[in-house]
Coordinates of C-alpha atoms and ligand atoms in Angstrom, one line a residue:
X1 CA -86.8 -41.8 115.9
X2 CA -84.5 -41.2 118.8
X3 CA -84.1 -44.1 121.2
X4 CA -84.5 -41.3 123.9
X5 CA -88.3 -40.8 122.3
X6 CA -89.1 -44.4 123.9
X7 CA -90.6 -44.6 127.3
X8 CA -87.0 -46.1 128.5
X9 CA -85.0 -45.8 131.6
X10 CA -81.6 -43.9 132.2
X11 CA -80.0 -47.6 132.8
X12 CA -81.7 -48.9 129.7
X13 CA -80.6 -46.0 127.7
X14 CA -77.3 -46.3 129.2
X15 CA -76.5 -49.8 127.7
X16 CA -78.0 -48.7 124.2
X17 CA -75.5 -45.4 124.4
X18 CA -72.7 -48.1 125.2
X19 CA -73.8 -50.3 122.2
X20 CA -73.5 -47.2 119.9
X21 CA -76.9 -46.7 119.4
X22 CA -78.6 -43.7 118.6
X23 CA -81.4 -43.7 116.2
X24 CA -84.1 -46.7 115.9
X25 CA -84.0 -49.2 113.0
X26 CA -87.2 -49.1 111.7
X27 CA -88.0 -52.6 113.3
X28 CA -86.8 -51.2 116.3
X29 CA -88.9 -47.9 115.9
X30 CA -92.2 -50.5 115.4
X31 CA -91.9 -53.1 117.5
X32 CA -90.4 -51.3 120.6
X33 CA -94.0 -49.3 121.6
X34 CA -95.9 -52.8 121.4
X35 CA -93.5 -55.3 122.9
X36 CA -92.6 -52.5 125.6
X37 CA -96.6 -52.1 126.7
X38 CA -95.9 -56.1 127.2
X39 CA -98.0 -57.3 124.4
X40 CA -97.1 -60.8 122.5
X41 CA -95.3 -60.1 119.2
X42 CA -94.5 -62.1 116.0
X43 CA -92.0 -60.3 114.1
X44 CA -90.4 -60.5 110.5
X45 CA -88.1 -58.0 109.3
X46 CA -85.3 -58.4 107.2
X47 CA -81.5 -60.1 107.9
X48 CA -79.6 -57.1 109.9
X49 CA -82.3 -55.0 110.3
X50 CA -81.6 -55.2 114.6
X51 CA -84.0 -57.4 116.1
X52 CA -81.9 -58.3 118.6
X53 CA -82.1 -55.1 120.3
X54 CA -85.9 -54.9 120.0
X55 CA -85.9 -58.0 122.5
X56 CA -83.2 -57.3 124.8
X57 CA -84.8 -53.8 125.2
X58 CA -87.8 -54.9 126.3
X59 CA -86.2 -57.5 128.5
X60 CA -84.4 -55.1 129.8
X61 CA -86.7 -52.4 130.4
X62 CA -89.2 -55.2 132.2
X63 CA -86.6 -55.4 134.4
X64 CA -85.8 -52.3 135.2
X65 CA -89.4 -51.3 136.2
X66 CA -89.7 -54.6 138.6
X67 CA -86.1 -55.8 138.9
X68 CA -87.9 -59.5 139.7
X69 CA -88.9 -62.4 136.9
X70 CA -86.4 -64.4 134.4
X71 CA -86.6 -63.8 130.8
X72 CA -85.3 -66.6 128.2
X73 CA -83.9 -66.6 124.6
X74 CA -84.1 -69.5 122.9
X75 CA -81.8 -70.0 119.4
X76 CA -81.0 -72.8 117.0
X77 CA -77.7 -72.7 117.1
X78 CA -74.7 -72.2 119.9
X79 CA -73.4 -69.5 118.2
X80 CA -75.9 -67.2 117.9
X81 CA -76.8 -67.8 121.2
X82 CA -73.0 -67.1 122.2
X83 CA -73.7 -63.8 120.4
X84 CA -77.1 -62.8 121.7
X85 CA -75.2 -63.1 125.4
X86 CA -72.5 -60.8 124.1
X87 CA -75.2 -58.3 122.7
X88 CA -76.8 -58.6 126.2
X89 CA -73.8 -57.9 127.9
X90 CA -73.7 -54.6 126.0
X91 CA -77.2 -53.7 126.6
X92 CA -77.1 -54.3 130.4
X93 CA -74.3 -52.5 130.6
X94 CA -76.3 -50.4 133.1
X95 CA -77.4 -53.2 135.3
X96 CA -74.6 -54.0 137.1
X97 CA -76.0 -56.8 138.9
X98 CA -78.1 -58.1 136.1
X99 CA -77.2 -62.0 135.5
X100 CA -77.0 -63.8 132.3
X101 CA -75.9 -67.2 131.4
X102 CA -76.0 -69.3 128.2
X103 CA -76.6 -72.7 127.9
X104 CA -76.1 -74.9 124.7
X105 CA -74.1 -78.0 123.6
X106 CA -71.4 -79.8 123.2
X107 CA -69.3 -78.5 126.3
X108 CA -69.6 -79.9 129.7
X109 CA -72.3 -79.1 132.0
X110 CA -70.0 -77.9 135.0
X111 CA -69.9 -74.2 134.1
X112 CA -73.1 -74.0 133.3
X113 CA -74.4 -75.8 136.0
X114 CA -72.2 -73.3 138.6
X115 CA -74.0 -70.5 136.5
X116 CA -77.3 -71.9 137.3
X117 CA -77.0 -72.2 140.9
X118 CA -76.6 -68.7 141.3
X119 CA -79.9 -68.0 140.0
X120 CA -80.3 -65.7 137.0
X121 CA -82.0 -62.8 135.4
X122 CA -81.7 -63.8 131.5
X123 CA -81.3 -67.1 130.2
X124 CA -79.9 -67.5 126.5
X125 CA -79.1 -71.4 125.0
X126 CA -80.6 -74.1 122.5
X127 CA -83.3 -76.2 123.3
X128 CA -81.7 -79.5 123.6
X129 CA -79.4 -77.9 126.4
X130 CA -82.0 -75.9 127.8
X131 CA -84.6 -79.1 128.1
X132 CA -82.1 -81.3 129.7
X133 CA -81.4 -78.6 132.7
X134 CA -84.9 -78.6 132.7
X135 CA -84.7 -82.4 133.3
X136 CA -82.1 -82.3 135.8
X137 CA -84.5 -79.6 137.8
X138 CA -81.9 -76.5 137.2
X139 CA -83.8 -74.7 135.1
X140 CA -87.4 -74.3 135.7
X141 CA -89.2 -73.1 132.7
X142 CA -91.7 -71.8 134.8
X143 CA -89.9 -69.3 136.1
X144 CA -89.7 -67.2 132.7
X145 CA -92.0 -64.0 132.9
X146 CA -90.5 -63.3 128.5
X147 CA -90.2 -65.8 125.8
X148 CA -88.2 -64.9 123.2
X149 CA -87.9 -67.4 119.9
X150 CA -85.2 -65.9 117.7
X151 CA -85.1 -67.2 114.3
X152 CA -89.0 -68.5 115.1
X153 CA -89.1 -70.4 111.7
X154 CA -86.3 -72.3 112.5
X155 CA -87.5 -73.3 115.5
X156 CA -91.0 -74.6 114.3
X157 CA -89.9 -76.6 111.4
X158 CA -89.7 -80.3 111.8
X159 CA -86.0 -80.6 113.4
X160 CA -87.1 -78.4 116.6
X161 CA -90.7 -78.8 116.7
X162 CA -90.9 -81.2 119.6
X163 CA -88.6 -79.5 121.8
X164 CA -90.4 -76.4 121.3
X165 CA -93.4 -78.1 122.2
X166 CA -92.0 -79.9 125.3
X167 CA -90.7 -76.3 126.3
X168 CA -93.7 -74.6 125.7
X169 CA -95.4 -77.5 128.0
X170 CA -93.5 -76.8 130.9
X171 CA -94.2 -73.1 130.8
X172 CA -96.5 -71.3 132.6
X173 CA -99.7 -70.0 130.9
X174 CA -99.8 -68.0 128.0
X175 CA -101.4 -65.6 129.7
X176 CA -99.0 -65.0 132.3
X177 CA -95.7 -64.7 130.2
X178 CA -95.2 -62.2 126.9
X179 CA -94.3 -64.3 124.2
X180 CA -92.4 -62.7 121.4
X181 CA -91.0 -64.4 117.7
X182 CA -88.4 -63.0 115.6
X183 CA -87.3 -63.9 112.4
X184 CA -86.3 -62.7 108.7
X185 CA -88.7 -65.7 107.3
X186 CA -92.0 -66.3 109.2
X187 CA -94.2 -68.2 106.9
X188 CA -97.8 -68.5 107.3
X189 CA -97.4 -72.2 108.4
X190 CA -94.9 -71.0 111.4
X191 CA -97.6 -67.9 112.1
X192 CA -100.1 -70.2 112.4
X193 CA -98.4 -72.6 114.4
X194 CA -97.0 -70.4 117.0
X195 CA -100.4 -69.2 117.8
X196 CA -101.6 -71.5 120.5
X197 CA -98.2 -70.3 122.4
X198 CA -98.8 -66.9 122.1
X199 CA -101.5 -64.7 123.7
X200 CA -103.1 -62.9 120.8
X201 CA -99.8 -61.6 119.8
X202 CA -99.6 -58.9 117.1
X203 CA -98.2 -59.7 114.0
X204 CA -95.7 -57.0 112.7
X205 CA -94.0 -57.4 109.0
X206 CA -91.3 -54.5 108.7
X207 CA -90.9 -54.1 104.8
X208 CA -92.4 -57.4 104.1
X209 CA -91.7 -56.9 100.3
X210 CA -88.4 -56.8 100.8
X211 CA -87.5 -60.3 101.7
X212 CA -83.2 -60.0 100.9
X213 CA -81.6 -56.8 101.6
X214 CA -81.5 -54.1 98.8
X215 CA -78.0 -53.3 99.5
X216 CA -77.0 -56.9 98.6
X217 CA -76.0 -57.1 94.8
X218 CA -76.3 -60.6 94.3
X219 CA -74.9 -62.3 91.3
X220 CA -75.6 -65.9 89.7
X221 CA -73.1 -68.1 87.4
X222 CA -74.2 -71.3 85.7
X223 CA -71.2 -73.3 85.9
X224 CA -71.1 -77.5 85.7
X225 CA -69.6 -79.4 89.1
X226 CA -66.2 -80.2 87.8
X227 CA -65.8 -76.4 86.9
X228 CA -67.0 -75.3 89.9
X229 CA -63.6 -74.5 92.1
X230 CA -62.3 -72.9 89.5
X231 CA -64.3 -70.2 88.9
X232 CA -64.6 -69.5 92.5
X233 CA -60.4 -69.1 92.6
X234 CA -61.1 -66.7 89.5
X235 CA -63.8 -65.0 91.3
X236 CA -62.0 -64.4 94.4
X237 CA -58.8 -62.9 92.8
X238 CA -61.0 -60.3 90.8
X239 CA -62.7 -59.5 93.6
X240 CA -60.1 -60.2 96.3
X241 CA -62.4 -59.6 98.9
X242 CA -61.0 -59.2 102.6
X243 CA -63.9 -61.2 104.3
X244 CA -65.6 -63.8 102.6
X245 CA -68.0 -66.6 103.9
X246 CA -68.6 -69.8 101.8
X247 CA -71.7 -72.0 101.6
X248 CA -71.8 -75.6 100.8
X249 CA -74.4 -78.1 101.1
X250 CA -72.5 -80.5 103.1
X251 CA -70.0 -80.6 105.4
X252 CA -68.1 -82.7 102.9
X253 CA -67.7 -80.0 100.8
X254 CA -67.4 -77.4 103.7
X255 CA -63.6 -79.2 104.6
X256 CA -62.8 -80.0 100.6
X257 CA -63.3 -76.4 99.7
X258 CA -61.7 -75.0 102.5
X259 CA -58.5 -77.3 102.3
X260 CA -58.1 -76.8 98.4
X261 CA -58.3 -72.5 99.1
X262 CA -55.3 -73.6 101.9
X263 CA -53.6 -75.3 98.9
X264 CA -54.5 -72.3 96.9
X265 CA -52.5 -70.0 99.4
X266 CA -55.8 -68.7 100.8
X267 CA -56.2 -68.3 104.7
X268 CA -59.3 -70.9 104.7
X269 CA -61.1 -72.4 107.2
X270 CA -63.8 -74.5 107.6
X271 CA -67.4 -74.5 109.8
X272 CA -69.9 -77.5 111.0
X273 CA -71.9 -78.2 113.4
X274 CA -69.8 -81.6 114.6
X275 CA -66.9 -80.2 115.2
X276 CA -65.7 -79.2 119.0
X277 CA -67.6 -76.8 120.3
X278 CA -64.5 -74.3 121.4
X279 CA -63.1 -74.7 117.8
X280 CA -66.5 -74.0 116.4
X281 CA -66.6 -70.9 118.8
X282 CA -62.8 -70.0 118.2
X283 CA -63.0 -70.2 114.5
X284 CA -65.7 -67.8 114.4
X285 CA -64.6 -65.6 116.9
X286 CA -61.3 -65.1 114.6
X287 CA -63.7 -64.4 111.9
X288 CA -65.8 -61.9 113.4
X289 CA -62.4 -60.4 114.3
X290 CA -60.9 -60.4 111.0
X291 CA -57.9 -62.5 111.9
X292 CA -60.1 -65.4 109.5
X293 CA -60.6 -64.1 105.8
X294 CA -62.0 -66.5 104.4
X295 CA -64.8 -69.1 106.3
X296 CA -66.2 -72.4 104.1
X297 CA -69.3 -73.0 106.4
X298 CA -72.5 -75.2 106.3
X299 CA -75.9 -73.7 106.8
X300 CA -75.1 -73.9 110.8
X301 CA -73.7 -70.4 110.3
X302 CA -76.4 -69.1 107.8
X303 CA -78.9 -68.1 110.3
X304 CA -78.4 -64.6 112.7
X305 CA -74.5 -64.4 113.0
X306 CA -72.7 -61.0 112.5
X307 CA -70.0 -60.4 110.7
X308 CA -69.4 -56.9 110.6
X309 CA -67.8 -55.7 107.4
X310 CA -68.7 -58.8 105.9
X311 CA -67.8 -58.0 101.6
X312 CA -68.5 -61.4 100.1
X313 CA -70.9 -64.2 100.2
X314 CA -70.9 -67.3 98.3
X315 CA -73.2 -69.7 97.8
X316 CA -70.4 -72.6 96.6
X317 CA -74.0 -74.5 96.6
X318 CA -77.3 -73.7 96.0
X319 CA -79.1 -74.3 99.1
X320 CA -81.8 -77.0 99.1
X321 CA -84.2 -74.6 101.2
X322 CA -85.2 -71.5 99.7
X323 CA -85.3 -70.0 103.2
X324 CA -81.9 -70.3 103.6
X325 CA -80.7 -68.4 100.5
X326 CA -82.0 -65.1 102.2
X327 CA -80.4 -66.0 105.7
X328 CA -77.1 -66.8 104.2
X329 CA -76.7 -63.8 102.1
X330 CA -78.3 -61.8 105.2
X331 CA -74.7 -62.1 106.6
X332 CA -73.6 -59.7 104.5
X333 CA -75.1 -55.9 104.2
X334 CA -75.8 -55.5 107.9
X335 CA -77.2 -52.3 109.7
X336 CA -77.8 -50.5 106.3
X337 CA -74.1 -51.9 104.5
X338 CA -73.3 -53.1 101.6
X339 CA -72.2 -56.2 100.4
X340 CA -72.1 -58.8 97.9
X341 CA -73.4 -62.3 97.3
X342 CA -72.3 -64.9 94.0
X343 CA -74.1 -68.4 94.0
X344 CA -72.8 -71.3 92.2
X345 CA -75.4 -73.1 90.2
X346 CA -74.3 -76.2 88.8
X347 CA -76.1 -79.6 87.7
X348 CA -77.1 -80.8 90.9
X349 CA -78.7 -77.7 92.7
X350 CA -79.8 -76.1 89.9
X351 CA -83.4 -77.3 91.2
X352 CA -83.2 -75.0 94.0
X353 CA -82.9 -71.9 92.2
X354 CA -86.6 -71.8 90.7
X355 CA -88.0 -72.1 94.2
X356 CA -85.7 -69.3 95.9
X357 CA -86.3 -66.8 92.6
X358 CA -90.4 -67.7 93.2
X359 CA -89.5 -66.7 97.2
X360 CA -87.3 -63.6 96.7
X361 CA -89.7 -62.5 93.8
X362 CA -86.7 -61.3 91.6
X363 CA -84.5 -63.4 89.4
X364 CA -81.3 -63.6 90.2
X365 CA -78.8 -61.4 87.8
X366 CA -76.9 -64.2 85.6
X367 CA -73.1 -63.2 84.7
X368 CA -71.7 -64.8 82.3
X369 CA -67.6 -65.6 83.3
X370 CA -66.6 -64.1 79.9
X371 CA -68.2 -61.0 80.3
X372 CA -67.4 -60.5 84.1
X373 CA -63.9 -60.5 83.0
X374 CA -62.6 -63.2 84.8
X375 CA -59.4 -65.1 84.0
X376 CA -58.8 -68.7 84.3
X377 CA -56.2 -69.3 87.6
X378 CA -54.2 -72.2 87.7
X379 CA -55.7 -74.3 91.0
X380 CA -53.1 -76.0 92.7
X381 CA -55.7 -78.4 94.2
X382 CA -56.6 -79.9 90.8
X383 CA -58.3 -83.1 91.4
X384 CA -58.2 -83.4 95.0
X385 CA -61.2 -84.4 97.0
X386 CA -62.4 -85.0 100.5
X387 CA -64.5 -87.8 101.4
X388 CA -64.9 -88.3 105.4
X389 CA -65.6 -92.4 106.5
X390 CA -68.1 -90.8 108.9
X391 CA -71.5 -91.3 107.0
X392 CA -73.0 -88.6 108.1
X393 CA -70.5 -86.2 107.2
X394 CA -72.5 -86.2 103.8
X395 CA -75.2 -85.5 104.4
X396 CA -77.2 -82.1 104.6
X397 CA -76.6 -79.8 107.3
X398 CA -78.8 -77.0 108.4
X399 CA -78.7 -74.0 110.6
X400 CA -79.3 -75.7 114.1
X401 CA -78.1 -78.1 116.4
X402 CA -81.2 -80.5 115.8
X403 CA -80.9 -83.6 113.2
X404 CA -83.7 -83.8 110.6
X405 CA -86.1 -86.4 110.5
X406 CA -85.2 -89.3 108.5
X407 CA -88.5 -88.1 106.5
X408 CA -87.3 -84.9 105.9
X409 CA -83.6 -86.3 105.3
X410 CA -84.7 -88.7 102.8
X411 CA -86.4 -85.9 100.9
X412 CA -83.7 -84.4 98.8
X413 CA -83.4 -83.0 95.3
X414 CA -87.0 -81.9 93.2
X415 CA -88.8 -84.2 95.2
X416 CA -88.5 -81.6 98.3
X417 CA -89.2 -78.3 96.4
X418 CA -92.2 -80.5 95.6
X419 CA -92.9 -81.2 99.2
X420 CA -92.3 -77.9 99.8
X421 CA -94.9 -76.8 97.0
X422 CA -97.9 -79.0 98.6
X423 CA -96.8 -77.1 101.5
X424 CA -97.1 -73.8 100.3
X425 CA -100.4 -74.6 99.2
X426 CA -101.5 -76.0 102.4
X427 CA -100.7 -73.1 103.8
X428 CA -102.4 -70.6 101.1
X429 CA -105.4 -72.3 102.1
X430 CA -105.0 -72.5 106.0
X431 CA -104.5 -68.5 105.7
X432 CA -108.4 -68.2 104.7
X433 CA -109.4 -70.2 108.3
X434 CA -110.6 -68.6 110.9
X435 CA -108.4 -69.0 114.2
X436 CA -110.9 -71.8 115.5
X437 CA -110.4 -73.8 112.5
X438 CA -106.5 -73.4 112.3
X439 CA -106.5 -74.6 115.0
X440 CA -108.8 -77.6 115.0
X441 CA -106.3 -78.5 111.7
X442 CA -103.4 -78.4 113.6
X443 CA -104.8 -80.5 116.3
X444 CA -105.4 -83.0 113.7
X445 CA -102.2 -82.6 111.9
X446 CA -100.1 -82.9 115.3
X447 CA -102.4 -85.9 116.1
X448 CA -104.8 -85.4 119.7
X449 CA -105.1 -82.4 121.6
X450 CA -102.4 -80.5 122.7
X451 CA -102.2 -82.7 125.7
X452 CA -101.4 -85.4 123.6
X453 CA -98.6 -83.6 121.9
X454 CA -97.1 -82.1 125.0
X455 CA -97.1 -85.9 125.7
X456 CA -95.4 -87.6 123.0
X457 CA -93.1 -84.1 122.8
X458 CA -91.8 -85.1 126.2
X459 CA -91.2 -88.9 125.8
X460 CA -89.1 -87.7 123.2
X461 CA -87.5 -85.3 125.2
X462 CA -86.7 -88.1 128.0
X463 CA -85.8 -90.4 125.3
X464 CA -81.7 -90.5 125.6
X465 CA -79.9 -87.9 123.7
X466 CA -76.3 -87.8 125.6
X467 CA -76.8 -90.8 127.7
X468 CA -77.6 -92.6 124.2
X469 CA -74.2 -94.7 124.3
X470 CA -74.5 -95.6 128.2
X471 CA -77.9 -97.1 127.4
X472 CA -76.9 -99.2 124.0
X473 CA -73.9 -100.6 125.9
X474 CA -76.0 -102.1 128.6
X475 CA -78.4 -103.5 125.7
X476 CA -75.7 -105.4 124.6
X477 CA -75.4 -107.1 127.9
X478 CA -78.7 -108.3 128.9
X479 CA -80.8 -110.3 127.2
X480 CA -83.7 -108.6 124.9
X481 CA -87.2 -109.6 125.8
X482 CA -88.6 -110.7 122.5
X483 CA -90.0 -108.0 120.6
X484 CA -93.5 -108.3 119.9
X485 CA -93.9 -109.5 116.5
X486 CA -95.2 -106.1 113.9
X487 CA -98.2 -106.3 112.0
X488 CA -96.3 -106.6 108.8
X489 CA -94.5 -110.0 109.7
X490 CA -97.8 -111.2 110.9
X491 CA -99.1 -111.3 107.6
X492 CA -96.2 -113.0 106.1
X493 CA -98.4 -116.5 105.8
X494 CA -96.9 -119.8 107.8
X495 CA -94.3 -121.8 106.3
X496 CA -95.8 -124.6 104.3
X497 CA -96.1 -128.4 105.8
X498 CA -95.1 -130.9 104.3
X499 CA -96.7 -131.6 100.8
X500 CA -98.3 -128.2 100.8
X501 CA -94.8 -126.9 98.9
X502 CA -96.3 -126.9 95.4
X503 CA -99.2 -124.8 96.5
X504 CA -97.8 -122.4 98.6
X505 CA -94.6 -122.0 95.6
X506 CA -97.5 -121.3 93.1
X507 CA -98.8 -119.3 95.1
X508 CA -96.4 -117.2 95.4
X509 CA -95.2 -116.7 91.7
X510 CA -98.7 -115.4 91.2
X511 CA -97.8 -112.9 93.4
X512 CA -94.2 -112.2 92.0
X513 CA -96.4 -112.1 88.5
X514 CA -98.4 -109.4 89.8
X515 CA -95.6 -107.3 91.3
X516 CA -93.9 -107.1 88.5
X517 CA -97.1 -106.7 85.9
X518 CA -97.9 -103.5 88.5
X519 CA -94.0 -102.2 88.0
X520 CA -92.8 -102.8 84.7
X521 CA -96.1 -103.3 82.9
X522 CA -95.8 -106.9 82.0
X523 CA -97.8 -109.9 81.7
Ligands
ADP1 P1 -81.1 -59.1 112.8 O1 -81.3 -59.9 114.0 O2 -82.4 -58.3 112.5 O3 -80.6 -59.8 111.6 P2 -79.1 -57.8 114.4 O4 -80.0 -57.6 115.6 O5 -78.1 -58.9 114.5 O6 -80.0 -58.0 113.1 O7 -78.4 -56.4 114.1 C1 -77.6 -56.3 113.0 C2 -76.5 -55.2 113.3 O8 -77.1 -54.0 113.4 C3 -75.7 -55.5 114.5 O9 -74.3 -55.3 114.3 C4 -76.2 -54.5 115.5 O10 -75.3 -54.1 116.4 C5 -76.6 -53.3 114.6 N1 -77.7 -52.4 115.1 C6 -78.8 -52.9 115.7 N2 -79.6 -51.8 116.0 C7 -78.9 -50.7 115.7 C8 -79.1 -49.3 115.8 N3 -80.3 -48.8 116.3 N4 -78.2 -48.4 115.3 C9 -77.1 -48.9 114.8 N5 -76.7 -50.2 114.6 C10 -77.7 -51.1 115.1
MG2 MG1 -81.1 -61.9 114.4

């Protein structure tokens, strides 16, 4: 299907013709008659298949029939919302005076704020941003006639949740918005959960069997930790790919693999979400360019980012979230390409691979290094390793700006495929509800009514994300109130008077007895 078949105006058109478009994806050629007639939409189609368009055509085309109303993008991470602006740019082209701005972290608010005041047609930015303009009064979430969640699943899960419910709080009614979700991976769970935002949306699976791209051939090696570098320098001079993008776990391992490739005479670099925000931009930017061949990132850059001609993609680690296998190896093979993706199993990811090979419903090809016909290169890094002082540094990092909950942090290795099991099966058996009774459970679940959660979601959101030092330094000068004491300290019993020693000391070996009995089995 033609883009010219669509019910679309000459400016509209325009800005697609300038984009290079001329035929619809298929997502495109699905969605676009129901999200254009301004009905909600909940969409899942594979990595690259163009969803971006699908929103900012309608966006677009509203506008162009009643050149009034604000439309807003949300997206995990700054730099796909950098690159949603850009695509809007292009699309608009035939707008002259349509207005965007993007708002996300980690850069001053100056800029943004002069954007603001001008008032604009399309807002793009991540929620934490987005929320405190909202704060500040410059951004009225009320104003938005078009919701758009990109990566939706992203934005439901634990990390974002709260935000996404304090936005949703401050919009107006479902009713008088349309309310459209977009992602590669839209469980159940998330479908469920993003109903009481939407206004009877439709959900649309493009190819839902299809969950990576076909075009990918993806390849797996078992190989142990210490042999790990290794065979990616052998891998990468067989290959010698001229783009490749590098997965680890942590961002740790992001900077140690990208400073032994440097060692290694690759042209390495490395990706995270704490680093500056223009570097994070710039590096990327050089990337997207080809000016960057090689890029060792953490999951920050595993969800929605283009890289056109992308060849290679390396999973250095096996990610801890199934989800985020298909969105990392979604960077390559874009708009019908080709491309490749190698994961690195070793000892202590090999737990993720079960639950990603259950998700993707194919086993991943093994290759044994022998019979890929790789030779051993010598690594001029041999033995070096980086370990940051900062703490976090090692831990997990995912594809958006939000930290996980110390529940969800603290729920590493098999014990979180587990968790992510009982989820599953939650799920299976929320799927068979009727709407009323999803949404009783998730009432319950989220604790109260919705009131209640649009409640606690905005305590949070006042709760001091940037002004967080400001506030602990005038802790430190005035004196605490005492705190009241917690139920578990009341029960710790009084100290014992005088003469009442013995009992209270036998009294408590009986209870040492009995702890230990319960955890080593003794008497
Ligand atoms: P998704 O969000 O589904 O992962 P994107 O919207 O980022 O995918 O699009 C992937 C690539 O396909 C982009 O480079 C985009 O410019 C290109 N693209 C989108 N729609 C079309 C189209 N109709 N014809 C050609 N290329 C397209
Ligand atoms: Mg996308």
């Amino acid at each position: 299907m033609k883009f010219t078949e669509l019910p679309l105006s000459e400016e509209v058109l325009a800005g697609i013709a300038k984009a290079g478009y001329t035929d619809c994806t298929p997502v495109q050629e699905t969605v676009l008659p129901v999200s254009l007639s301004a009905k909600d939409v909940m969409v899942q189609s594979k990595t690259g298949s163009g969803k971006t368009a699908v929103y900012l055509i309608t966006i677009l085309e509203k506008y162009s029939r009643n050149k009034a109303g604000a439309a807003l993008i949300v997206s995990p991470t700054r730099e796909l919302a950098v690159q949603i602006e850009e695509d809007a740019r292009v699309l608009s082209a035939g707008f002259p005076d349509y207005r965007i701005g993007c708002f996300y972290g980690g850069v001053g608010y100056k800029e943004q704020n002069e954007e603001l005041s001008s008032g604009l047609n399309l807002y793009v930015g991540t929620p934490g941003r987005l929320l405190d303009f909202a704060k500040s009064n410059k951004i009225d979430f009320r104003c938005f006639d078009t919701i758009v969640l990109d990566e939706a699943d992203r934005m439901f899960d634990m990390g974002f949740y709260p935000d996404v419910q304090s936005m949703f709080a401050q919009m107006r009614s479902v009713k008088e918005r349309q309310t459209m979700l977009f992602s590669a991976t839209l469980s159940t769970k998330v479908r469920n959960l993003a109903w009481q935002y939407m206004n009877e949306p439709e959900e649309i699976a493009v190819h839902p069997e299809e969950i990576t791209v076909k075009q990918i051939t993806q390849e797996l090696f078992h190989v142990t930790k210490t042999e790990k570098f290794g065979l990616l320098l052998s891998i990468l001079k067989k290959i010698n790919p001229d783009s490749c993008l590098i997965f680890t776990n942590t961002k740790d391992m992001a900077v140690e693999v990208a400073k032994r490739l440097v060692m290694n005479g690759y042209k390495a670099e490395y990706l995270m979400g704490d680093m500056p925000q223009l570097k994070r931009l710039k590096t990327l930017e050089r990337m997207k360019e080809g000016k960057l061949p090689y890029l060792v990132a953490t999951d920050v850059a595993a969800r929605g980012l283009q890289i056109d001609d992308l060849e290679l993609v390396v999973n250095y680690d096996i990610p801890e979230d199934y989800e985020s296998y298909v969105h990392r190896i979604g960077r390559t093979a874009r708009a019908g390409k080709s491309g490749k993706a190698i994961t690195l199993a070793c000892e202590e990811y090999i737990y993720g691979l079960e639950p990603i090979e259950n998700f993707i419903q194919m086993k991943i090809p093994v290759i044994w290094p022998d019979e890929a016909g790789l030779e051993s290169v010598e690594d001029k890094s041999s033995g070096y390793h980086y370990h940051s002082r900062r703490p976090s540094s090692k831990r997990v990092e995912r594809s958006g700006e939000r930290r996980k909950s110390d529940k969800q942090r603290s729920a590493k290795g098999p014990a979180r495929s587990v968790q992510k099991k009982n989820e599953e099966k939650e799920y299976e058996k929320l799927s068979s509800m009727t709407l009323e009774e999803r949404m009783a459970y998730y009432r319950n679940q989220f604790g109260g009514d919705a009131k209640e959660n649009d409640k606690t979601a905005r305590k949070q959101q006042n709760a001091p994300r940037y002004s967080q030092k400001k506030a602990h330094d005038s802790q430190k000068k005035k004196p605490q109130p005492s705190k009241p004491q917690s139920e578990a300290v009341k029960k710790i019993p009084p100290r014992p008077q005088e003469g009442q020693n013995a009992e209270y000391k036998s009294a408590r070996k009986g209870l040492f007895a009995r702890i230990k009995a319960k955890i080593f089995g003794e008497k």
